[in-house]
Amino acid sequence: MLVKKTAIYGNFQQHLLNSQTYIERLNADLIALSPLLISDCGASGTFGMEDILLFPLLRNLTMVKSIEWPAPVLDYINSISRITCISLFDDRAI
């Protein structure tokens, strides 16, 4: 099983060593995402399919402590979390 995952995702230890590089890329991507979020009630202004796809991805990233969340993105995930009653992982971030 580990060999299969390594073939697909690469070497996990190497990825952990490169965490800072990945986080820096992610921070840049979050800045680029900011102007695309029309409303904190839904990415396109109202809750829709975009949110069903986007929110879980962003929610999972809340477990990473060193991410720098731009205000619009942070407002969006906090609002969608409240609307859906789905908690974030920021209280357990590592």
C-alpha positions as a LaTeX table, in Angstrom:
\begin{tabular}{lrrr}
\hline
Residue & $x$ (\AA) & $y$ (\AA) & $z$ (\AA) \\
\hline
Met1 & 0.00 & 0.00 & 0.00 \\
Leu2 & 2.77 & 2.48 & 0.91 \\
Val3 & 4.56 & 1.73 & $-2.37$ \\
Lys4 & 1.35 & 2.48 & $-4.28$ \\
Lys5 & 0.86 & 5.81 & $-2.49$ \\
Thr6 & 4.50 & 6.77 & $-2.97$ \\
Ala7 & 4.21 & 6.05 & $-6.68$ \\
Ile8 & 1.20 & 8.38 & $-6.90$ \\
Tyr9 & 2.10 & 11.16 & $-4.45$ \\
Gly10 & 5.89 & 10.94 & $-4.19$ \\
Asn11 & 8.07 & 10.57 & $-1.12$ \\
Phe12 & 6.21 & 11.74 & 2.00 \\
Gln13 & 9.37 & 12.50 & 3.97 \\
Gln14 & 10.63 & 14.68 & 1.13 \\
His15 & 7.29 & 16.47 & 0.98 \\
Leu16 & 7.47 & 17.17 & 4.72 \\
Leu17 & 10.94 & 18.62 & 4.28 \\
Asn18 & 9.55 & 20.90 & 1.56 \\
Ser19 & 6.56 & 22.04 & 3.62 \\
Gln20 & 7.64 & 25.68 & 3.74 \\
Thr21 & 7.89 & 25.84 & $-0.05$ \\
Tyr22 & 4.41 & 24.37 & $-0.44$ \\
Ile23 & 2.98 & 26.76 & 2.16 \\
Glu24 & 4.52 & 29.76 & 0.38 \\
Arg25 & 2.92 & 28.63 & $-2.90$ \\
Leu26 & $-0.39$ & 28.13 & $-1.15$ \\
Asn27 & $-0.23$ & 31.58 & 0.43 \\
Ala28 & 0.25 & 33.08 & $-3.04$ \\
Asp29 & $-2.69$ & 31.05 & $-4.36$ \\
Leu30 & $-4.90$ & 32.27 & $-1.51$ \\
Ile31 & $-4.03$ & 35.88 & $-2.37$ \\
Ala32 & $-5.04$ & 35.15 & $-5.99$ \\
Leu33 & $-8.30$ & 33.58 & $-4.77$ \\
Ser34 & $-9.28$ & 36.61 & $-2.67$ \\
Pro35 & $-10.72$ & 38.82 & $-5.43$ \\
Leu36 & $-12.67$ & 35.88 & $-6.86$ \\
Leu37 & $-14.80$ & 35.53 & $-3.72$ \\
Ile38 & $-17.80$ & 37.76 & $-4.40$ \\
Ser39 & $-19.39$ & 37.34 & $-0.97$ \\
Asp40 & $-18.70$ & 35.63 & 2.32 \\
Cys41 & $-22.15$ & 34.00 & 1.89 \\
Gly42 & $-21.03$ & 32.24 & $-1.27$ \\
Ala43 & $-18.13$ & 32.45 & $-3.69$ \\
Ser44 & $-20.37$ & 33.72 & $-6.49$ \\
Gly45 & $-22.63$ & 35.81 & $-4.25$ \\
Thr46 & $-24.99$ & 33.07 & $-3.11$ \\
Phe47 & $-24.32$ & 29.59 & $-1.79$ \\
Gly48 & $-23.89$ & 27.18 & $-4.71$ \\
Met49 & $-21.90$ & 24.39 & $-6.30$ \\
Glu50 & $-18.67$ & 26.43 & $-6.15$ \\
Asp51 & $-18.96$ & 26.50 & $-2.39$ \\
Ile52 & $-19.67$ & 22.78 & $-2.18$ \\
Leu53 & $-16.38$ & 22.22 & $-3.99$ \\
Leu54 & $-14.29$ & 25.06 & $-2.53$ \\
Phe55 & $-15.22$ & 25.08 & 1.15 \\
Pro56 & $-14.07$ & 21.51 & 1.97 \\
Leu57 & $-10.69$ & 22.18 & 0.40 \\
Leu58 & $-10.20$ & 25.40 & 2.34 \\
Arg59 & $-11.58$ & 23.81 & 5.50 \\
Asn60 & $-8.95$ & 21.05 & 5.33 \\
Leu61 & $-6.25$ & 23.69 & 4.99 \\
Thr62 & $-7.31$ & 25.25 & 8.30 \\
Met63 & $-5.37$ & 22.45 & 10.01 \\
Val64 & $-2.12$ & 24.01 & 8.77 \\
Lys65 & $-1.02$ & 26.58 & 11.33 \\
Ser66 & 1.41 & 28.61 & 9.24 \\
Ile67 & $-0.95$ & 29.54 & 6.41 \\
Glu68 & $-1.42$ & 33.29 & 6.00 \\
Trp69 & $-5.13$ & 33.74 & 5.33 \\
Pro70 & $-6.07$ & 36.87 & 3.36 \\
Ala71 & $-9.03$ & 38.60 & 5.04 \\
Pro72 & $-11.56$ & 37.86 & 2.25 \\
Val73 & $-10.71$ & 34.15 & 2.27 \\
Leu74 & $-10.79$ & 33.96 & 6.07 \\
Asp75 & $-14.14$ & 35.78 & 6.13 \\
Tyr76 & $-15.45$ & 33.36 & 3.52 \\
Ile77 & $-14.46$ & 30.16 & 5.33 \\
Asn78 & $-15.67$ & 31.45 & 8.69 \\
Ser79 & $-19.01$ & 32.50 & 7.20 \\
Ile80 & $-19.57$ & 29.24 & 5.32 \\
Ser81 & $-18.58$ & 27.36 & 8.46 \\
Arg82 & $-21.30$ & 29.22 & 10.40 \\
Ile83 & $-23.91$ & 28.82 & 7.64 \\
Thr84 & $-23.32$ & 25.07 & 7.30 \\
Cys85 & $-22.61$ & 24.39 & 11.00 \\
Ile86 & $-19.39$ & 22.65 & 9.94 \\
Ser87 & $-16.50$ & 23.48 & 12.25 \\
Leu88 & $-13.02$ & 24.34 & 11.04 \\
Phe89 & $-9.79$ & 22.71 & 12.19 \\
Asp90 & $-7.95$ & 25.89 & 13.22 \\
Asp91 & $-8.27$ & 25.04 & 16.92 \\
Arg92 & $-6.18$ & 21.90 & 16.20 \\
Ala93 & $-3.80$ & 23.33 & 13.61 \\
Ile94 & $-0.23$ & 22.07 & 13.58 \\
\hline
\end{tabular}
